[in-house]
Coordinates of C-alpha atoms in Angstrom, one line a residue:
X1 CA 0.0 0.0 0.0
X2 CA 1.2 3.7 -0.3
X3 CA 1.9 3.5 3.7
X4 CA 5.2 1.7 2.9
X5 CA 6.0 2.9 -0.3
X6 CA 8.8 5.3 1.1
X7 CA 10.7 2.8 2.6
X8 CA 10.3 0.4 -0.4
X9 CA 11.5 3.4 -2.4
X10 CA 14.4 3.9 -0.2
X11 CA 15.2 0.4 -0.4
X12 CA 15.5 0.7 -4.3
X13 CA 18.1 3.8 -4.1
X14 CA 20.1 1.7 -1.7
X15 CA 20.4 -0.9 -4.1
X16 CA 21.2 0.8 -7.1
X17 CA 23.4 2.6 -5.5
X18 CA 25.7 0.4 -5.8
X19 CA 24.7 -1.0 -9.3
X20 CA 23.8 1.9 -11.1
X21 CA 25.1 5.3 -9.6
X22 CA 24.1 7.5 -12.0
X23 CA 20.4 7.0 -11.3
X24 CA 19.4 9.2 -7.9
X25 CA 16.7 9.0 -6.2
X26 CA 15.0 12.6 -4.2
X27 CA 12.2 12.9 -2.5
X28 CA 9.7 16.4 -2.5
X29 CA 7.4 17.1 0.4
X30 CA 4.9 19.1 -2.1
X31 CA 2.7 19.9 1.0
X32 CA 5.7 23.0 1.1
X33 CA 6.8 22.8 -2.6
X34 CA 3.8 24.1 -3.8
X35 CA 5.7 25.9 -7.3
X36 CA 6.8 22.1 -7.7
X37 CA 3.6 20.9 -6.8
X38 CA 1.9 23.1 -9.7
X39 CA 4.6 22.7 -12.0
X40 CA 4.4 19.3 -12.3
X41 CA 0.6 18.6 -11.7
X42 CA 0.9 16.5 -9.0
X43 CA -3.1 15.3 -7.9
X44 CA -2.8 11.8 -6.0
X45 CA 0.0 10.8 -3.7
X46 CA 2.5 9.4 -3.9
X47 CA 3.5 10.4 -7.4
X48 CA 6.5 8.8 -8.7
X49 CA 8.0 10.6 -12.0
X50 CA 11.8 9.8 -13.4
X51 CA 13.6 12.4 -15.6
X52 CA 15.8 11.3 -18.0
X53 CA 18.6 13.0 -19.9
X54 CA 18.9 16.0 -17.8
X55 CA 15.5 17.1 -18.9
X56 CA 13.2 18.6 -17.1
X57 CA 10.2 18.5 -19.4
X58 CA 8.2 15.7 -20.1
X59 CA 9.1 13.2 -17.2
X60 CA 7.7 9.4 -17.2
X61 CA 5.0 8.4 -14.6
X62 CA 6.2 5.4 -12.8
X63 CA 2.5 3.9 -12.0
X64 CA 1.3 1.1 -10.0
X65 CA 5.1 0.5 -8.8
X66 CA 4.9 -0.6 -4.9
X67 CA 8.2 -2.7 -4.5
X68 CA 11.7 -2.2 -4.2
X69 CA 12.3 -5.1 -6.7
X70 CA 9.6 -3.7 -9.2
X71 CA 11.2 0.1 -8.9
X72 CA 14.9 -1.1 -9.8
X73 CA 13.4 -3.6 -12.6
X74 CA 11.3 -0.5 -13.8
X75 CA 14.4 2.0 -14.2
X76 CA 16.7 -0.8 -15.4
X77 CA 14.5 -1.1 -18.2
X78 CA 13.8 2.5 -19.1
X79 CA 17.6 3.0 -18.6
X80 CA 19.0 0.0 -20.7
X81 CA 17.6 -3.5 -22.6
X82 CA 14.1 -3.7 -21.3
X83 CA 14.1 -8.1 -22.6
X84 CA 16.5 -10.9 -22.4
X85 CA 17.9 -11.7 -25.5
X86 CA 17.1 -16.0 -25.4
X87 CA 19.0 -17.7 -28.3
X88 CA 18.2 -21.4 -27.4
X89 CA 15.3 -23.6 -26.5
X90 CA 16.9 -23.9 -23.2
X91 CA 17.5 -20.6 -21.9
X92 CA 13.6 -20.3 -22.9
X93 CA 13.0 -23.1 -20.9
X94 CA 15.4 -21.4 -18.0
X95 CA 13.4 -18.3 -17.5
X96 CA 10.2 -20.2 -18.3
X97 CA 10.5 -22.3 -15.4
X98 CA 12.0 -20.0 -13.0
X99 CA 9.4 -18.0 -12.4
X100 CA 5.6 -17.9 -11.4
X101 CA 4.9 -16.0 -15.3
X102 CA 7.0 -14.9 -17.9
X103 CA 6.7 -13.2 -20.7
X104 CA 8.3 -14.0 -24.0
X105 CA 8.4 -12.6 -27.5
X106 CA 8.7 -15.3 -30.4
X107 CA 9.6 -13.6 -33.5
X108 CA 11.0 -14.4 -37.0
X109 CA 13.3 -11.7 -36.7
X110 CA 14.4 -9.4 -34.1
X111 CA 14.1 -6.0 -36.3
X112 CA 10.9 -5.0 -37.2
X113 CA 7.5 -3.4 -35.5
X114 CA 6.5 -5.7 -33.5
X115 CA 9.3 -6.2 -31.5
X116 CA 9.4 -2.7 -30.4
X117 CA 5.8 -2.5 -29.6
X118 CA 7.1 -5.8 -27.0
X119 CA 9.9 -4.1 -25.7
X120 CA 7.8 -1.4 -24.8
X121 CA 5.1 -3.3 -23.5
X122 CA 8.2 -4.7 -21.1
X123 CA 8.9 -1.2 -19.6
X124 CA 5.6 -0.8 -18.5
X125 CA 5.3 -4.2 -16.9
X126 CA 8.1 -4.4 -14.7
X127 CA 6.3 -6.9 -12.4
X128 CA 7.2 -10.0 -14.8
X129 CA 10.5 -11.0 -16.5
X130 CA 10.2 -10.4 -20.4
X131 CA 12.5 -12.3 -22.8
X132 CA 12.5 -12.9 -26.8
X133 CA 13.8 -14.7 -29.1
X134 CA 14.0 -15.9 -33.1
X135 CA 15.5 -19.3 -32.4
X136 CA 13.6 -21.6 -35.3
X137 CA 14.0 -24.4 -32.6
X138 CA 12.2 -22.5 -29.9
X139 CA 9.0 -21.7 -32.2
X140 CA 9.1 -25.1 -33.6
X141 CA 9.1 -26.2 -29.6
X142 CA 6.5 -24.1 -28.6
X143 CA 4.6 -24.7 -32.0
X144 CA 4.3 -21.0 -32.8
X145 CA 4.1 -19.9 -36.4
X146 CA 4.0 -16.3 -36.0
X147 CA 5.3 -13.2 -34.7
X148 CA 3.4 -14.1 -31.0
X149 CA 3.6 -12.8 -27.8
X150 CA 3.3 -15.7 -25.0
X151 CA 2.4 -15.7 -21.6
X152 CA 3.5 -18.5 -19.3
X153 CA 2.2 -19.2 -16.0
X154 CA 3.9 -21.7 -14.0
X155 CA 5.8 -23.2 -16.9
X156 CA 2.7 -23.5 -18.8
X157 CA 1.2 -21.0 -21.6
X158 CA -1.7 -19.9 -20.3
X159 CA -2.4 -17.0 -23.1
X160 CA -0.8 -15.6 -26.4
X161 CA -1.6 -12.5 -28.9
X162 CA -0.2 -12.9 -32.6
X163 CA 1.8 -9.7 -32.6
X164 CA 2.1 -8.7 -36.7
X165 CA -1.2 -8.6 -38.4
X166 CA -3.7 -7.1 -36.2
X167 CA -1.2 -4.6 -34.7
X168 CA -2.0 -4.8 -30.7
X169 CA -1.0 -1.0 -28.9
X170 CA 1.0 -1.4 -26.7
X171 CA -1.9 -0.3 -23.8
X172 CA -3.9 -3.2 -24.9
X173 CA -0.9 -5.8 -24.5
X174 CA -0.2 -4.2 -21.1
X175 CA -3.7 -4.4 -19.9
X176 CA -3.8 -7.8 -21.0
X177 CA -0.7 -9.1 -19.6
X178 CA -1.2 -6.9 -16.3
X179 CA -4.2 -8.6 -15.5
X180 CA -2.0 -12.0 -14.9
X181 CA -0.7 -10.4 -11.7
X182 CA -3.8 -10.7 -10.3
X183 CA -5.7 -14.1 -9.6
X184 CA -8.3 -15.1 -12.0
X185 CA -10.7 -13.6 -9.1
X186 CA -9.5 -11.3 -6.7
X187 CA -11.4 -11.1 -3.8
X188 CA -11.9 -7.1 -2.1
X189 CA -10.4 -5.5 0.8
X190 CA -8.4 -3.1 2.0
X191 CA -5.1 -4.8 0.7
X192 CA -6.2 -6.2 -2.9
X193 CA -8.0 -2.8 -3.8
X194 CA -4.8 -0.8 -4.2
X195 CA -3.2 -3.8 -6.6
X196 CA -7.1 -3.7 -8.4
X197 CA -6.8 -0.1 -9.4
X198 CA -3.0 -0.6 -10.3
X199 CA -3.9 -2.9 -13.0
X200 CA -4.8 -0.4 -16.3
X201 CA -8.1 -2.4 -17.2
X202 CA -11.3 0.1 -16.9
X203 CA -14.1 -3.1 -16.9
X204 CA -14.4 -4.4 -13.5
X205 CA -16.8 -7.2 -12.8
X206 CA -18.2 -7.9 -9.1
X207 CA -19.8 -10.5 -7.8
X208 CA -21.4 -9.5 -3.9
X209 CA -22.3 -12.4 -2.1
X210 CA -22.2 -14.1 1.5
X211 CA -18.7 -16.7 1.4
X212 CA -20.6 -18.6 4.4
X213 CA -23.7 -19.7 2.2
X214 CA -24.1 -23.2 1.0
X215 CA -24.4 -22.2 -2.9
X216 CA -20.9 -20.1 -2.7
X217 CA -18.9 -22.9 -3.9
X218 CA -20.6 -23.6 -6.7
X219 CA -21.6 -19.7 -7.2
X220 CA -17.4 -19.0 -7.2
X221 CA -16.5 -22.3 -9.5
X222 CA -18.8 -20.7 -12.0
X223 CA -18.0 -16.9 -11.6
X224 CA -13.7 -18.5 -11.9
X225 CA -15.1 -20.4 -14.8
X226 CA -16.1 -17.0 -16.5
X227 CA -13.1 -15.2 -15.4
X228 CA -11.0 -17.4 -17.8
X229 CA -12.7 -16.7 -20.5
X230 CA -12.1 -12.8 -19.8
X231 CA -9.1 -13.0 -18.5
X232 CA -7.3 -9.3 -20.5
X233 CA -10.8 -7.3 -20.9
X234 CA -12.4 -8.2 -17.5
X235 CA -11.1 -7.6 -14.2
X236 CA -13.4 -10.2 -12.1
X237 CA -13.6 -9.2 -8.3
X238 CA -15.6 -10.9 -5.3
X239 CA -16.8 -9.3 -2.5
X240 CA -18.3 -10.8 0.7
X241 CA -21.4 -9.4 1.8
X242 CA -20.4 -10.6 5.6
X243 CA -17.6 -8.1 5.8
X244 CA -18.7 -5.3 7.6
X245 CA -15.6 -3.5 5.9
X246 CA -16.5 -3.1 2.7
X247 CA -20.1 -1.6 3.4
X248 CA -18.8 1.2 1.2
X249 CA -18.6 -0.8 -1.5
X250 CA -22.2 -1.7 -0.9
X251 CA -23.2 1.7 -0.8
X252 CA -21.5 2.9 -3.8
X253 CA -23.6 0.0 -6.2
X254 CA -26.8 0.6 -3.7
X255 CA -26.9 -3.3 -2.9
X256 CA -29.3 -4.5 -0.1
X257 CA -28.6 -8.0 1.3
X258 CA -31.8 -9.0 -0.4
X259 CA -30.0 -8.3 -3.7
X260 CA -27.5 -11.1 -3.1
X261 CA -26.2 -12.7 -5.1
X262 CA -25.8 -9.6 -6.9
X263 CA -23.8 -9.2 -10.2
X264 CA -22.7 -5.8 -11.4
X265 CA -19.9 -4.2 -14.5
X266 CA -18.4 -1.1 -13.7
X267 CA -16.1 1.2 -16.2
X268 CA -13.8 3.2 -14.5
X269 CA -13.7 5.4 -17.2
X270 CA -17.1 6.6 -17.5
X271 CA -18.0 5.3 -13.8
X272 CA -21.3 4.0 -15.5
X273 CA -23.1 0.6 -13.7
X274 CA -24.5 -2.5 -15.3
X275 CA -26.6 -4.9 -14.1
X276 CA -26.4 -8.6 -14.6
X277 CA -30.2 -9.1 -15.7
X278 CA -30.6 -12.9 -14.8
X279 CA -30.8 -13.4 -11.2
X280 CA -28.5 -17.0 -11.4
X281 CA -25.2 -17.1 -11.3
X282 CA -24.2 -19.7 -14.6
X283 CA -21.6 -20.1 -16.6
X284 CA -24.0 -19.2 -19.1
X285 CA -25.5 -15.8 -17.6
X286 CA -22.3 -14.2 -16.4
X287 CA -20.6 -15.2 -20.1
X288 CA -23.8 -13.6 -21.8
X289 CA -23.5 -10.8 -19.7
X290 CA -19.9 -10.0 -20.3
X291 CA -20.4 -10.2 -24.0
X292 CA -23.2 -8.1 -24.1
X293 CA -21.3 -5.5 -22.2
X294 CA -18.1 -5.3 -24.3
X295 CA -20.5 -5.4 -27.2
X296 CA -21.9 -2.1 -26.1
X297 CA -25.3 -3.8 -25.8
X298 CA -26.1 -3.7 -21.9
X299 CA -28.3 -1.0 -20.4
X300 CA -26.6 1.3 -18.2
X301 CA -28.3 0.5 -14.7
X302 CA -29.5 3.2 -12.7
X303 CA -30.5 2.2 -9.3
X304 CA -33.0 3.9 -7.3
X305 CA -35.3 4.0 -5.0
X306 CA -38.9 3.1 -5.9
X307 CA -41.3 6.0 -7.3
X308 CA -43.0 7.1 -4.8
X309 CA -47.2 6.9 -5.4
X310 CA -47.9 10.8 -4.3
X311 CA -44.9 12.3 -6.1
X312 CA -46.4 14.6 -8.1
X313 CA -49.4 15.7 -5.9
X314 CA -47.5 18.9 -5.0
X315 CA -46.2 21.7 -6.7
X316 CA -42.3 20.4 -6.3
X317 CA -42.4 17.2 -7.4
X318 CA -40.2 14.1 -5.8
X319 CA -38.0 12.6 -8.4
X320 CA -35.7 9.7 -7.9
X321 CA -33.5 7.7 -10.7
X322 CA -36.0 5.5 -11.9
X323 CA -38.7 8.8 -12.9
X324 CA -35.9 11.6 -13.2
X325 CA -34.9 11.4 -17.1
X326 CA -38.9 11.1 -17.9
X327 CA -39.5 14.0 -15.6
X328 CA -37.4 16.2 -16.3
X329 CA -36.2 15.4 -20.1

């Protein structure tokens, strides 16, 4: 969380201190800088912005960075290589297996478009280690034909994007690979909603219900079962109606515990709700649901209180959400 950030920033000087002196690390109280503060449009704290060349125009944002290992990864790869060169099957295999996900780059050849969109993609993903490669015997290993980005998960490919013909942006690769950092579902709390927000994907699913009833098993098999399927467009998100915690949560989508279980989209973008319109949670419902959603088809829901019967008896009348647009548009 942001509480320790500091000290996992100090952490990273420390250490690249010693491997990489030229990079310093400073600190600004803006609370008392307020010409820096201004300058630099500083709005959520803390900020984290890295100035290269000298320049003080134009510096990156370092977002979503919490750890000292993820800082020093971060600058290393804005400050040199940002991928590990792999030119056998078994320094693939190396990386592969040595960590919980990798990232790597297949390519024909290393000098063309698509390899720089990767590399980029690598800067802004300092989380997970990126490597590439055009060894024929790798591709022919992994079976891949063309230019393809793959992402393993405990040795095992667990997604891939064909990187040439439909030109990905590099945003959409990052949002897609970000979104393995997180479990398929991450349940809500104080601690998992910082890493939630961290990860650049603007559709959150959520699913509110009680963990202690007897259908949550098979209520949470089918919402995972989903998750899979969405895994890069959908961030899926539980949150347990028991938890006296996250009543805020409840508050800001207006559920009542009669509502559960309750299944609502929210874009972080526009901030606009949606609805889940059946009331079972199935395989089914929640895929027809998403679909419809990233389709543009679903019905923005506006929740509200019922109308009451003497609104209009006076001369002010009582609107709520479910009479306001008729009312007054």
């Amino acid at each position: 969380s942001s509480q320790n950030l500091p000290e996992e920033f100090a952490e990273a000087a420390q250490q690249l201190k010693k491997e990489a002196p030229r990079i310093q690390f400073g600190k600004i109280d803006v609370t008392h800088q307020k010409a820096l503060r201004k300058e630099f449009n500083i709005r959520e704290f803390p900020t984290v912005k890295f100035f290269m060349d000298g320049k003080r125009e134009d510096p990156i944002d370092c977002k979503g960075v919490r750890q000292a290992s993820t800082f020093i990864t971060w600058v290393k790869r804005r400050t040199g290589p940002s991928t590990v060169l792999i030119n056998s099957t078994d320094q693939a295999e190396a990386i592969i297996n040595a960590n919980d996900l990798a990232v790597i780059g297949f390519f024909k050849e290393l000098h063309n478009d698509s390899v720089e969109v990767f590399c980029e993609t690598a800067r802004d993903v300092p989380e997970m280690p990126f490597g590439m490669t055009a060894s024929k015997d790798a591709c022919v290993k992994y079976g891949i034909q063309k230019n393809t980005l793959v992402v393993f998960q405990k040795g095992k490919p667990v997604h891939s994007e064909v990187l040439e013909d439909d030109r990905k942006s590099k945003l959409e690769l990052t949002r897609i690979i970000k979104t393995f950092t997180l479990d398929l579902v991450t349940e809500y709390n104080l601690e998992t909603s910082v890493k939630i927000f961290d990860v650049p994907v603007e559709n959150h699913i959520l699913l509110f219900t009680p963990m202690n009833s007897e259908t949550f098993h098979e209520i949470y098999e089918n919402y995972k079962s989903a998750a899979a399927e969405f895994r890069g467009k959908i961030v899926f998100v539980l949150v347990n109606t028991n938890e006296t915690r996250n009543g805020r949560v409840f508050e800001y989508f207006r559920i009542k515990d009669i509502d559960v279980p309750a299944v609502r989209i929210l874009n972080l973008t526009s901030d606009a709700k949606y609805k889940m319109p059946a009331d079972e949670v199935t395989v089914e419902n929640l895929n027809e649901f998403c679909w419809s959603y990233l389709n543009g088809k679903a019905k923005v829901h506006v929740s509200s209180e019922e109308i009451p019967e003497d609104w209009d008896k006076m001369p002010v009348k009582v609107l709520v959400g479910k009479n306001f647009n008729r009312i007054v548009f």
